[in-house]
Amino acid sequence: MYATQALTQFVPLAAKELDENKVTPGVLGFLVFAALAVGVWLLMKSMNRHMGKVDFEEAPDPAAEPAGSDGKAEAATSGTARTTASGKS
């Protein structure tokens, strides 16, 4: 409550000195913007490092049938998929 009353007393003093045509963010605005820019740069650098560690191999599409496959290979792959999906052998 006291902080609000103290700030309302200083508003008229600032309004007398304030020229609306020359308002700039100032040094504090620059420092905040620079800190945000450095933070984003560090986050991007960290993300690139972590994404470089990811080892991802895409599984082959089960609907796509290889050109030279016979029925035995297809039955073997579908049988292993069934056992891993259910968790039982």
PDB file of C-alpha atoms in Angstrom:
ATOM      1  CA  MET A   1       0.000   0.000   0.000  1.00  0.00           C
ATOM      2  CA  TYR A   2       2.798   2.421   0.860  1.00  0.00           C
ATOM      3  CA  ALA A   3       4.721   1.682  -2.343  1.00  0.00           C
ATOM      4  CA  THR A   4       1.660   2.540  -4.426  1.00  0.00           C
ATOM      5  CA  GLN A   5       1.196   5.841  -2.631  1.00  0.00           C
ATOM      6  CA  ALA A   6       4.870   6.709  -3.059  1.00  0.00           C
ATOM      7  CA  LEU A   7       4.750   5.992  -6.790  1.00  0.00           C
ATOM      8  CA  THR A   8       1.630   8.079  -7.323  1.00  0.00           C
ATOM      9  CA  GLN A   9       3.389  11.060  -5.769  1.00  0.00           C
ATOM     10  CA  PHE A  10       6.264  10.844  -8.279  1.00  0.00           C
ATOM     11  CA  VAL A  11       4.090  10.536 -11.402  1.00  0.00           C
ATOM     12  CA  PRO A  12       3.333  14.281 -11.670  1.00  0.00           C
ATOM     13  CA  LEU A  13       7.050  15.088 -11.348  1.00  0.00           C
ATOM     14  CA  ALA A  14       7.917  12.736 -14.189  1.00  0.00           C
ATOM     15  CA  ALA A  15       5.062  14.039 -16.335  1.00  0.00           C
ATOM     16  CA  LYS A  16       6.452  17.587 -16.233  1.00  0.00           C
ATOM     17  CA  GLU A  17       9.857  16.475 -17.512  1.00  0.00           C
ATOM     18  CA  LEU A  18       8.524  13.960 -20.047  1.00  0.00           C
ATOM     19  CA  ASP A  19       8.629  15.013 -23.681  1.00  0.00           C
ATOM     20  CA  GLU A  20       6.458  12.587 -25.674  1.00  0.00           C
ATOM     21  CA  ASN A  21       8.453  13.216 -28.873  1.00  0.00           C
ATOM     22  CA  LYS A  22      11.782  12.175 -27.313  1.00  0.00           C
ATOM     23  CA  VAL A  23      10.858   9.081 -25.323  1.00  0.00           C
ATOM     24  CA  THR A  24      13.469   6.319 -25.650  1.00  0.00           C
ATOM     25  CA  PRO A  25      13.926   2.996 -23.847  1.00  0.00           C
ATOM     26  CA  GLY A  26      17.258   4.145 -22.430  1.00  0.00           C
ATOM     27  CA  VAL A  27      20.083   2.108 -20.999  1.00  0.00           C
ATOM     28  CA  LEU A  28      17.835  -0.143 -18.925  1.00  0.00           C
ATOM     29  CA  GLY A  29      15.814  -1.109 -21.999  1.00  0.00           C
ATOM     30  CA  PHE A  30      19.003  -1.894 -23.905  1.00  0.00           C
ATOM     31  CA  LEU A  31      20.343  -4.022 -21.058  1.00  0.00           C
ATOM     32  CA  VAL A  32      17.112  -6.005 -20.804  1.00  0.00           C
ATOM     33  CA  PHE A  33      17.033  -6.558 -24.570  1.00  0.00           C
ATOM     34  CA  ALA A  34      20.714  -7.579 -24.609  1.00  0.00           C
ATOM     35  CA  ALA A  35      20.165 -10.024 -21.736  1.00  0.00           C
ATOM     36  CA  LEU A  36      17.226 -11.597 -23.582  1.00  0.00           C
ATOM     37  CA  ALA A  37      19.274 -11.860 -26.779  1.00  0.00           C
ATOM     38  CA  VAL A  38      22.168 -13.549 -24.962  1.00  0.00           C
ATOM     39  CA  GLY A  39      19.748 -15.930 -23.236  1.00  0.00           C
ATOM     40  CA  VAL A  40      18.128 -16.930 -26.530  1.00  0.00           C
ATOM     41  CA  TRP A  41      21.547 -17.415 -28.135  1.00  0.00           C
ATOM     42  CA  LEU A  42      22.658 -19.695 -25.284  1.00  0.00           C
ATOM     43  CA  LEU A  43      19.414 -21.688 -25.483  1.00  0.00           C
ATOM     44  CA  MET A  44      19.826 -22.162 -29.244  1.00  0.00           C
ATOM     45  CA  LYS A  45      23.426 -23.281 -28.774  1.00  0.00           C
ATOM     46  CA  SER A  46      22.375 -25.785 -26.110  1.00  0.00           C
ATOM     47  CA  MET A  47      19.501 -27.057 -28.265  1.00  0.00           C
ATOM     48  CA  ASN A  48      21.817 -27.624 -31.235  1.00  0.00           C
ATOM     49  CA  ARG A  49      24.226 -29.553 -29.018  1.00  0.00           C
ATOM     50  CA  HIS A  50      21.426 -31.753 -27.648  1.00  0.00           C
ATOM     51  CA  MET A  51      19.876 -32.334 -31.068  1.00  0.00           C
ATOM     52  CA  GLY A  52      23.283 -33.440 -32.367  1.00  0.00           C
ATOM     53  CA  LYS A  53      23.309 -36.242 -29.779  1.00  0.00           C
ATOM     54  CA  VAL A  54      19.970 -37.658 -30.972  1.00  0.00           C
ATOM     55  CA  ASP A  55      20.348 -40.900 -32.918  1.00  0.00           C
ATOM     56  CA  PHE A  56      17.126 -41.538 -34.757  1.00  0.00           C
ATOM     57  CA  GLU A  57      16.482 -44.220 -37.329  1.00  0.00           C
ATOM     58  CA  GLU A  58      13.059 -44.293 -38.892  1.00  0.00           C
ATOM     59  CA  ALA A  59      11.348 -47.683 -38.896  1.00  0.00           C
ATOM     60  CA  PRO A  60      10.394 -49.007 -42.312  1.00  0.00           C
ATOM     61  CA  ASP A  61       6.779 -48.573 -43.343  1.00  0.00           C
ATOM     62  CA  PRO A  62       4.934 -51.870 -42.721  1.00  0.00           C
ATOM     63  CA  ALA A  63       2.475 -51.139 -45.551  1.00  0.00           C
ATOM     64  CA  ALA A  64       5.281 -50.800 -48.090  1.00  0.00           C
ATOM     65  CA  GLU A  65       6.315 -54.219 -49.349  1.00  0.00           C
ATOM     66  CA  PRO A  66       9.895 -54.686 -50.581  1.00  0.00           C
ATOM     67  CA  ALA A  67      10.208 -55.551 -54.298  1.00  0.00           C
ATOM     68  CA  GLY A  68      11.808 -59.009 -53.942  1.00  0.00           C
ATOM     69  CA  SER A  69      10.104 -60.340 -50.820  1.00  0.00           C
ATOM     70  CA  ASP A  70       8.284 -63.620 -50.535  1.00  0.00           C
ATOM     71  CA  GLY A  71       5.556 -64.633 -48.086  1.00  0.00           C
ATOM     72  CA  LYS A  72       7.952 -66.150 -45.530  1.00  0.00           C
ATOM     73  CA  ALA A  73       9.765 -62.890 -44.846  1.00  0.00           C
ATOM     74  CA  GLU A  74       6.492 -61.033 -44.424  1.00  0.00           C
ATOM     75  CA  ALA A  75       5.144 -63.622 -41.968  1.00  0.00           C
ATOM     76  CA  ALA A  76       8.355 -63.495 -39.951  1.00  0.00           C
ATOM     77  CA  THR A  77       8.295 -59.705 -39.624  1.00  0.00           C
ATOM     78  CA  SER A  78       4.610 -59.579 -38.738  1.00  0.00           C
ATOM     79  CA  GLY A  79       5.114 -62.306 -36.126  1.00  0.00           C
ATOM     80  CA  THR A  80       7.892 -60.390 -34.396  1.00  0.00           C
ATOM     81  CA  ALA A  81       5.824 -57.234 -34.467  1.00  0.00           C
ATOM     82  CA  ARG A  82       2.939 -59.075 -32.810  1.00  0.00           C
ATOM     83  CA  THR A  83       5.111 -60.466 -30.014  1.00  0.00           C
ATOM     84  CA  THR A  84       6.732 -57.122 -29.248  1.00  0.00           C
ATOM     85  CA  ALA A  85       3.415 -55.250 -29.285  1.00  0.00           C
ATOM     86  CA  SER A  86       1.692 -57.654 -26.880  1.00  0.00           C
ATOM     87  CA  GLY A  87       4.756 -58.184 -24.725  1.00  0.00           C
ATOM     88  CA  LYS A  88       4.335 -61.974 -24.824  1.00  0.00           C
ATOM     89  CA  SER A  89       6.219 -64.513 -26.914  1.00  0.00           C
TER      90      SER A  89
END
